[in-house]
Coordinates of C-alpha atoms in Angstrom, one line a residue:
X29 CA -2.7 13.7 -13.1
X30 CA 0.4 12.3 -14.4
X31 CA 3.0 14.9 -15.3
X32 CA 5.4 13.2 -17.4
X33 CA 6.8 9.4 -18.4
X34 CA 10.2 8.3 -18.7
X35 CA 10.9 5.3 -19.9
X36 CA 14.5 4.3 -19.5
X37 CA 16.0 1.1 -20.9
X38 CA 19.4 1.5 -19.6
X39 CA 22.1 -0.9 -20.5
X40 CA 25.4 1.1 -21.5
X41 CA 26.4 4.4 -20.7
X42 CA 28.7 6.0 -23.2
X43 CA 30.1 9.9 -22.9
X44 CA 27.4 10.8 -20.5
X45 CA 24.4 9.8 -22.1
X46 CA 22.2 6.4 -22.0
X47 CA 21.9 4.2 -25.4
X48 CA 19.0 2.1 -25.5
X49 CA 20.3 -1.8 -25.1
X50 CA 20.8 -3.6 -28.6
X51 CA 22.3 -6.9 -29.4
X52 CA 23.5 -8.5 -33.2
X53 CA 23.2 -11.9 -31.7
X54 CA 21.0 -14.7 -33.3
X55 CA 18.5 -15.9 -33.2
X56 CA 16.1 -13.5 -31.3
X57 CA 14.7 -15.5 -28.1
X58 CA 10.3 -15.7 -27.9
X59 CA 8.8 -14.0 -25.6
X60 CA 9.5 -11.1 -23.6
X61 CA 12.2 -8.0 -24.6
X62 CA 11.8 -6.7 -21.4
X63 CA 11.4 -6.7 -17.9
X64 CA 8.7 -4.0 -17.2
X65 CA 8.9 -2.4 -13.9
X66 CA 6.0 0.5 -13.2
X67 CA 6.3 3.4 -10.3
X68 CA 5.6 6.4 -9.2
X69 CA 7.8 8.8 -7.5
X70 CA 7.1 12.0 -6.0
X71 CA 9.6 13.8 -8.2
X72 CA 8.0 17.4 -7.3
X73 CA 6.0 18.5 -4.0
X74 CA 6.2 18.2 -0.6
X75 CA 8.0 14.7 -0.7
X76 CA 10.4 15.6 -4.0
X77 CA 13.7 15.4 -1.6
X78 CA 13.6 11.8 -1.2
X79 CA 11.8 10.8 -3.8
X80 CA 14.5 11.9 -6.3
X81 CA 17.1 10.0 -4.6
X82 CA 14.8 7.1 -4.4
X83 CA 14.3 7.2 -7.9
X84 CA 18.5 8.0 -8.5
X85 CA 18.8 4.1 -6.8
X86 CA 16.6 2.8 -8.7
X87 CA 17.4 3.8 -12.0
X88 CA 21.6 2.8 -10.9
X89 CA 20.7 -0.6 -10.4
X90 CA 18.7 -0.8 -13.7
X91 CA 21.9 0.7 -15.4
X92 CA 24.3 -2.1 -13.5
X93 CA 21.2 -4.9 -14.2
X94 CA 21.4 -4.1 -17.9
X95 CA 25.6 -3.4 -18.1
X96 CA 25.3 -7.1 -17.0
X97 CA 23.1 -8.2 -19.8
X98 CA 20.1 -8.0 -17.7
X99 CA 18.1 -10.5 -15.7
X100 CA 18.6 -14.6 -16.1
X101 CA 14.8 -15.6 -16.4
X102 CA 15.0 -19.5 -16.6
X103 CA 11.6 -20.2 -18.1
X104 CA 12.5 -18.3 -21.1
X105 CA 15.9 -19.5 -21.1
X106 CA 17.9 -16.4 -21.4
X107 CA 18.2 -12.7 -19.6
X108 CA 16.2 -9.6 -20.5
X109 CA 17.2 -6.1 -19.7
X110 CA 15.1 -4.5 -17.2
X111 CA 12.8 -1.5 -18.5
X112 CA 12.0 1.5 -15.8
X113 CA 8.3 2.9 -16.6
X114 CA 7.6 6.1 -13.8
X115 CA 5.5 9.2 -13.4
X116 CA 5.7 12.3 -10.8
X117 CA 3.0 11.9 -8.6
X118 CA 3.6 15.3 -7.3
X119 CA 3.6 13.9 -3.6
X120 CA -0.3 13.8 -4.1
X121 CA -2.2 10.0 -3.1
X122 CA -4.8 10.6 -5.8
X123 CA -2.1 11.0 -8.6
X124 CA -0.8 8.1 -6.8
X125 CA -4.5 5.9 -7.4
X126 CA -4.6 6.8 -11.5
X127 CA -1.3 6.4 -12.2
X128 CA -0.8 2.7 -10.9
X129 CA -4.4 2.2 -12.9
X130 CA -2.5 3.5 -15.9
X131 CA 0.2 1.5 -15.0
X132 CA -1.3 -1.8 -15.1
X133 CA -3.2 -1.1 -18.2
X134 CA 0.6 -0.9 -19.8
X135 CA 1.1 -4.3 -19.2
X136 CA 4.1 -4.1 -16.2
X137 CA 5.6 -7.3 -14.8
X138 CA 6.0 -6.1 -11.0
X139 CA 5.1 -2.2 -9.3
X140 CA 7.7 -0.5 -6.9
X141 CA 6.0 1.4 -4.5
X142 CA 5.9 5.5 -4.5
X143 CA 8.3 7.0 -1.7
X144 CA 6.2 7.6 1.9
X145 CA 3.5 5.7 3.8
X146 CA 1.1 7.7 2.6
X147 CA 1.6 7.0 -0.7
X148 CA 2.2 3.3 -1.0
X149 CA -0.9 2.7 1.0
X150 CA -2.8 4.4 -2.2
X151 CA -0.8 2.2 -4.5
X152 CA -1.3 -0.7 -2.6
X153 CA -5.4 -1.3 -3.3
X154 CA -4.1 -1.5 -7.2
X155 CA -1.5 -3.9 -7.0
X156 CA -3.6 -6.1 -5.0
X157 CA -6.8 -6.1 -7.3
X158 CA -5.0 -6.9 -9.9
X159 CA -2.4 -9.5 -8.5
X160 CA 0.6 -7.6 -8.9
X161 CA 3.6 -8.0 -6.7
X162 CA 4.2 -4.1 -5.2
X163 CA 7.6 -3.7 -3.7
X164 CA 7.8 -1.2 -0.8
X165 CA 11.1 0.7 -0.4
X166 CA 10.1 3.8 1.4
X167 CA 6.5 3.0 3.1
X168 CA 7.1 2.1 6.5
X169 CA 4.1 2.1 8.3
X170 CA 3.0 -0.8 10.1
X171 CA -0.5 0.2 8.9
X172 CA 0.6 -1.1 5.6
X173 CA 0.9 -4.6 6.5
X174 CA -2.3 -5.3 8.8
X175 CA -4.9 -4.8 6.2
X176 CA -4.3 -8.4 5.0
X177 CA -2.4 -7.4 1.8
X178 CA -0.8 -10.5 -0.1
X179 CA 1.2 -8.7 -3.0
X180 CA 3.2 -5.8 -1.1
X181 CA 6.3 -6.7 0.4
X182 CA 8.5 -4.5 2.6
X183 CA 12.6 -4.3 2.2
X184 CA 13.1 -1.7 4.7
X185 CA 12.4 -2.0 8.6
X186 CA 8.7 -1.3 9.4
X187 CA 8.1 2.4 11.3
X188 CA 7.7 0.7 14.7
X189 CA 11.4 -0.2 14.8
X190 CA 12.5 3.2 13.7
X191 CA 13.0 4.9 17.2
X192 CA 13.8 1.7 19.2
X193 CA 17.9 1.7 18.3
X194 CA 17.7 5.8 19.7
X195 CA 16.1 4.6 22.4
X196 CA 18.5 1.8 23.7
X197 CA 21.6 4.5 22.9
X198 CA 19.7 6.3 25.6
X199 CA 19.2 3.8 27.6
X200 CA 23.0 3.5 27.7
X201 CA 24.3 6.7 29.2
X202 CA 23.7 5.5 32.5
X203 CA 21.7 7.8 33.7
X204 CA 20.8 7.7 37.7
X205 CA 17.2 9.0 36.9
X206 CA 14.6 8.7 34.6
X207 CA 15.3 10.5 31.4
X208 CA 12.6 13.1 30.2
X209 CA 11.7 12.4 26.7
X210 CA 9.2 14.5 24.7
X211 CA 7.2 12.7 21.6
X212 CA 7.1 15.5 18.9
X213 CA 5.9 13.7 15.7
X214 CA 4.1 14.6 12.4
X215 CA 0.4 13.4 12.3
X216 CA 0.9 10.7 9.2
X217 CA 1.0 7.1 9.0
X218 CA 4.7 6.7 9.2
X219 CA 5.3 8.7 12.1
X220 CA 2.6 7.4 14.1
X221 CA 4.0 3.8 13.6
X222 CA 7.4 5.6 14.7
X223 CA 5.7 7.0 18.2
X224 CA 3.6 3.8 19.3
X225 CA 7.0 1.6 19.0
X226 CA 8.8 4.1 20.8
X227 CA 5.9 3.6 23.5
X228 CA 6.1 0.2 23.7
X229 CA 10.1 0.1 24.1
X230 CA 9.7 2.6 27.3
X231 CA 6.6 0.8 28.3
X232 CA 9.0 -2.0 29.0
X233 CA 12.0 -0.9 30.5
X234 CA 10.6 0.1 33.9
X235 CA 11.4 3.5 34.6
X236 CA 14.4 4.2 33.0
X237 CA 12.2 6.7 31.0
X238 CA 9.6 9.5 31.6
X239 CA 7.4 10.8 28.8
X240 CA 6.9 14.5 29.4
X241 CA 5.3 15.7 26.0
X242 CA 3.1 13.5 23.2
X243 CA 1.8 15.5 21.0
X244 CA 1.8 15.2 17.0
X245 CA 2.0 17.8 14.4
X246 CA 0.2 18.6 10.7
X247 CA 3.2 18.2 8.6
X248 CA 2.1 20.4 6.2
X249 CA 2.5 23.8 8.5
X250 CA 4.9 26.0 7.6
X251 CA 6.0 26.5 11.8
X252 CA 5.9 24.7 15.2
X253 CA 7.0 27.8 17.4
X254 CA 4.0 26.7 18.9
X255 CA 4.3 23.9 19.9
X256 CA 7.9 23.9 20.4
X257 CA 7.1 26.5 23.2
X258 CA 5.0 24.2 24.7
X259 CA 7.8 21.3 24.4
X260 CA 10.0 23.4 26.0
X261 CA 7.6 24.1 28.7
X262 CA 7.4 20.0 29.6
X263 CA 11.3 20.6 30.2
X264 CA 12.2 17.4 28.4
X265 CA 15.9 16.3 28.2
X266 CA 16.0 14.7 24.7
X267 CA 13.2 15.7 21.6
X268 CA 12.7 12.5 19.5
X269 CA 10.2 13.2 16.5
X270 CA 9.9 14.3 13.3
X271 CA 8.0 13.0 10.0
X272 CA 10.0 13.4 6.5
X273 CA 12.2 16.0 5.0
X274 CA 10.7 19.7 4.6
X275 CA 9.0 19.4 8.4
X276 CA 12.7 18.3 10.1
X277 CA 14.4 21.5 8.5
X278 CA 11.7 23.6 9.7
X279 CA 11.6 22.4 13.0
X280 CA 15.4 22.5 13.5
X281 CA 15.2 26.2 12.6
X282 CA 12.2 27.1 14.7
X283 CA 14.0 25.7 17.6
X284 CA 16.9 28.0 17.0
X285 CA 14.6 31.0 15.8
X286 CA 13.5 30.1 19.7
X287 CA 16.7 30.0 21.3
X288 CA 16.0 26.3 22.7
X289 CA 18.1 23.9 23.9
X290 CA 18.1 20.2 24.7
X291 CA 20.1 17.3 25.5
X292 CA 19.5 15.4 21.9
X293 CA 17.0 16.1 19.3
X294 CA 16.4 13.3 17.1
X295 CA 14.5 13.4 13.9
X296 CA 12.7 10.9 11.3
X297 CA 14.7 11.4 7.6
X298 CA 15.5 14.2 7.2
X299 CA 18.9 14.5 9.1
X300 CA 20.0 11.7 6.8
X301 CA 19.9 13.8 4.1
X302 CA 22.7 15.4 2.4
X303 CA 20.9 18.8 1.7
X304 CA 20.3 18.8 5.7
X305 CA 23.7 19.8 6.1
X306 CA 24.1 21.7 3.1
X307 CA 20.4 23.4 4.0
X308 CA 20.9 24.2 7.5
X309 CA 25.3 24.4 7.9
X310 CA 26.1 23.8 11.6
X311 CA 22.4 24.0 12.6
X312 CA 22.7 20.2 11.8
X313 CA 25.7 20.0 13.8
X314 CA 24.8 17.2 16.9
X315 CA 21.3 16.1 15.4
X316 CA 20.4 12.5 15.6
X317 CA 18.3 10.0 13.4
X318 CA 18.0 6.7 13.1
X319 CA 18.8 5.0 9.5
X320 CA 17.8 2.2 7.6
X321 CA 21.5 2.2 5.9
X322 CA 25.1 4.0 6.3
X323 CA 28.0 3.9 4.1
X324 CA 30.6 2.4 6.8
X325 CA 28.2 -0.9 7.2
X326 CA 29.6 -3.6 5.3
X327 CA 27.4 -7.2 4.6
X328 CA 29.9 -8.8 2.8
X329 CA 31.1 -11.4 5.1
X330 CA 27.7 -12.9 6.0
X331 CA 26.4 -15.0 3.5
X332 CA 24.5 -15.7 0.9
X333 CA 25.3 -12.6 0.3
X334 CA 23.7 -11.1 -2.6
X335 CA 24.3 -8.1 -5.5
X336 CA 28.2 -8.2 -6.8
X337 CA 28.3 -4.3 -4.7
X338 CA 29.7 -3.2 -1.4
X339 CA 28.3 0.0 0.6
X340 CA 31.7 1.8 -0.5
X341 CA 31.3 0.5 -4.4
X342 CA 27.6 2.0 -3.7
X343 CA 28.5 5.0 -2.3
X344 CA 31.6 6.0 -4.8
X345 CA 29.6 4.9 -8.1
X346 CA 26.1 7.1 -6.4
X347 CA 28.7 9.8 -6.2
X348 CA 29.5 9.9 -9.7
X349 CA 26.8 9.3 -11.3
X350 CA 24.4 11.7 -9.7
X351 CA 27.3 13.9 -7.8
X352 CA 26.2 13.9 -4.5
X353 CA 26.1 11.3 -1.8
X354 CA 23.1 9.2 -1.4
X355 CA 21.1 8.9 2.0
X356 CA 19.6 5.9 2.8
X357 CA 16.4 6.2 1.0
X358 CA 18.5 5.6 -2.3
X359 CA 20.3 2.5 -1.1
X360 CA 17.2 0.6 0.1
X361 CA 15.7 1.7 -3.7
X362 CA 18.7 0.1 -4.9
X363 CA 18.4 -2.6 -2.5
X364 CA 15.0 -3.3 -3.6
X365 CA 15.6 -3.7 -7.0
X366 CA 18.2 -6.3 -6.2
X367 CA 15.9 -8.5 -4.3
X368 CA 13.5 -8.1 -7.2
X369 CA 16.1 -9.2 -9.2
X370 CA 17.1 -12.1 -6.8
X371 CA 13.7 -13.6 -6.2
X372 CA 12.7 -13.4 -10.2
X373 CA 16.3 -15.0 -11.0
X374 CA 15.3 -17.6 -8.1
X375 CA 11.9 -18.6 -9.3
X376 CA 12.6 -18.2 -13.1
X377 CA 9.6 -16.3 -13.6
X378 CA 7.6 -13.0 -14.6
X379 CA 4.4 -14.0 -13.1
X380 CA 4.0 -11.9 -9.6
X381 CA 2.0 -14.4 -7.7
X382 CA 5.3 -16.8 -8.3
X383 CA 7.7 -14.4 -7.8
X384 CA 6.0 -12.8 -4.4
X385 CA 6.3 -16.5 -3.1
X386 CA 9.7 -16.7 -4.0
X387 CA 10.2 -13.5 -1.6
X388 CA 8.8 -15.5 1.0
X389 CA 11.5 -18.3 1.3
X390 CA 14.8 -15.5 0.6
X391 CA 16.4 -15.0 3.8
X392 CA 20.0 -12.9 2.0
X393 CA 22.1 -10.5 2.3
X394 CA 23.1 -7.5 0.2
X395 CA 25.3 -4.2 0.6
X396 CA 21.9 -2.4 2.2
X397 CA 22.0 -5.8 5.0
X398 CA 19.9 -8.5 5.7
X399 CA 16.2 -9.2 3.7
X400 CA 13.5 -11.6 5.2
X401 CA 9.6 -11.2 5.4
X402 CA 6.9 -12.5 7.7
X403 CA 4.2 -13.7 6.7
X404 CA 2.2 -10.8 5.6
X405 CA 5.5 -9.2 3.8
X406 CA 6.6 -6.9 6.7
X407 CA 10.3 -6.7 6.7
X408 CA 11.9 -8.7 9.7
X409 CA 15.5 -9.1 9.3
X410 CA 16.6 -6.4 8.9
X411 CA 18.0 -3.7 11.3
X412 CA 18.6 0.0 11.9
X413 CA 21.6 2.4 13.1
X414 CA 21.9 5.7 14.6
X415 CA 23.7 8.7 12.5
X416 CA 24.7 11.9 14.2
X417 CA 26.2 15.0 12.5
X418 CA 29.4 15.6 13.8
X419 CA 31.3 18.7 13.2
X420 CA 29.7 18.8 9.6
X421 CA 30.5 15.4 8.8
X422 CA 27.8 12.4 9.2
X423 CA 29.1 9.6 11.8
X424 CA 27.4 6.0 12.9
X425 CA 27.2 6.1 16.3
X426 CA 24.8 3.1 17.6
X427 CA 25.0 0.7 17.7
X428 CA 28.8 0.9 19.1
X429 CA 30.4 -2.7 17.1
X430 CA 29.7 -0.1 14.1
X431 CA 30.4 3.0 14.9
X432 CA 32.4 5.2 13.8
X433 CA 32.2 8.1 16.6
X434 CA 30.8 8.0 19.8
X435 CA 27.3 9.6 20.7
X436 CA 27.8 13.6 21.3
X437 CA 25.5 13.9 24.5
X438 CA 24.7 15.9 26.2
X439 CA 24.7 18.4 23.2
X440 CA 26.8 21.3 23.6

């Protein structure tokens, strides 16, 4: 059950509060007012942490779209401001299923997927049935993409790539022998797309690695003392797991309610998180996680590149508008919206058939890095990084042309 609708038509902001977008100019242009762009976000539940900032990036580029006068739409000959239609799905798939019916029943141009796996793979049926182009900013399973899907289209790298960047820092420390790694992830789609990547890197670099623990976890418990003991029993020398936001904090405490230590522990999403630090203090301190997005990367020399913003324009403007820093799950939101906007300025149109084969044929680059899909709209240019909290403050550390620390390891 939907909870609420916000419908924001965003265009100039003026002493702190949003005015809808109105022109005096003649003659008023057929057609469309609007570009209508339908979500859900889980704004409340299990989920809420990132899906707030998701939304945050989404509704900043709708306000820079419509500062700008909105979207260039050639078949109509003139822009149109886009229009954000959303509903808190409370982190729950079956809200998920009868809001996107609702959705298309309003008469949206595109979808944006819900944050999660889990939830854009309830989305996704919907879109599909009823031809509508469903971008995907926070589902990263592999799943996603294998069941033949023609509409959804991924911006972010799929969940098989997540651990492989944490993997090859690893793999550079030299180590004289195998390293002992435990696989401690949450039982969900994203997570297991995580874990059989991270398999098939070790599977292929001979020895350089020893799995000692592989075991996942029900995301939804409230503690893994556990199996945490058992992890520690395997004696591993690095922990790489996790799932999303709620389950990472927990586990970071349970393994200091338990006194443990290891070489690295590196978890999915959460770490990247602001509240991780401001949830846990110097708990955080030396954690790891791989990320989709940092704010030292910079895109701007490689061309075409696309979106008028840096990652230090995204950054400082995030900052004031919502006053905290985003994590990466806002930028590829933001991200996503500017390839929507890229491929509909590209093909001229509002139909989703036209515009998802525009996606296929953009090969650009934007402040969030490089966007270009396979064939059944799985991300494949783009790449990941490695973020480590260092002494409170959160440092790229992999891979090394872009760092801006080196790797804290052993932990102390």
């Amino acid at each position: 059950m939907a909870i609420g609708i916000v419908v924001l038509l965003v265009v100039i902001a003026v002493g702190g509060g949003y005015y809808y977008y109105s022109t005096t100019q003649a003659p008023t242009p057929s057609g469309p007012s609007v570009i209508k762009i339908g979500m859900t976000m889980p704004l409340s539940g299990s989920l809420a942490s990132d899906g707030v900032m998701s939304l945050d990036g989404l509704k900043m580029w709708a306000m820079n779209v419509n500062a700008s006068g909105g979207i260039y739409v050639s078949s109509l000959n003139h822009k149109l401001p886009v229009q954000l239609t959303y509903y808190d799905d409370t982190s729950t798939a079956s809200v998920v299923a009868t809001d996107y019916q609702q959705l298309v029943t309003q008469g949206v141009n595109f979808l944006i997927a819900p944050y999660s796996s889990g939830l854009t793979l309830a989305a996704a049926p919907i879109a599909e049935t009823n031809h509508l182009l469903l971008m995907s900013h926070g589902g990263a399973s592999d799943s996603i993409w294998s069941k033949g899907y023609k509409y959804v289209v991924e911006v972010l790298s799929p969940g098989s790539k997540y651990a492989v960047p944490v993997l090859q820092m690893l793999e550079n420390q030299n180590s004289s022998t195998p390293l002992k790694v435990a696989f401690f992830f949450g039982n969900d789609a994203f997570s297991i797309s995580v874990r059989q990547g991270a398999a098939a890197f070790i599977n292929a670099t001979s020895g350089k690695f020893s799995v000692v623990y592989n075991q996942l976890y029900d995301e939804s418990a409230t503690s893994y003392t556990a199996q945490l003991s058992q992890v520690a029993a395997a004696n591993p020398d690095v922990v790489i797991g996790g799932a999303h936001f709620a389950d990472g904090e927990t586990i970071m405490k349970n393994i200091q309610s338990l006194g443990l230590h290891f070489s690295m522990v590196s978890l999915l999403v959460a770490p990247d998180d602001p509240h991780f630090l401001s949830d846990l203090g110097s708990l955080a301190n030396n954690v790891v996680a791989p990320s989709q997005w940092e704010s030292n990367l910079d895109f701007s020399h490689f061309t075409p590149y696309y979106g008028n913003i840096s990652s230090a324009q995204f950054l400082s403007q995030f900052k004031s508008t919502f006053n905290m820093p985003p994590n990466y799950e806002a930028a590829e939101a933001y991200n996503t919206g500017l390839v929507l906007e890229k491929a509909i300025s590209d093909s001229g149109s509002l139909n989703s058939t036209v515009v998802r084969n525009q996606l296929s044929s953009e090969n650009i680059w934007t402040f969030y890095g490089n966007f270009q899909i396979g064939p059944t709209g799985i991300q494949a240019g783009h790449t990941m990084v490695v973020m480590q909290w260092q002494n409170g403050v959160k440092q790229t550390i992999w891979p090394r042309p872009v760092a801006t620390a080196p790797f804290v390891y052993p932990m102390p």
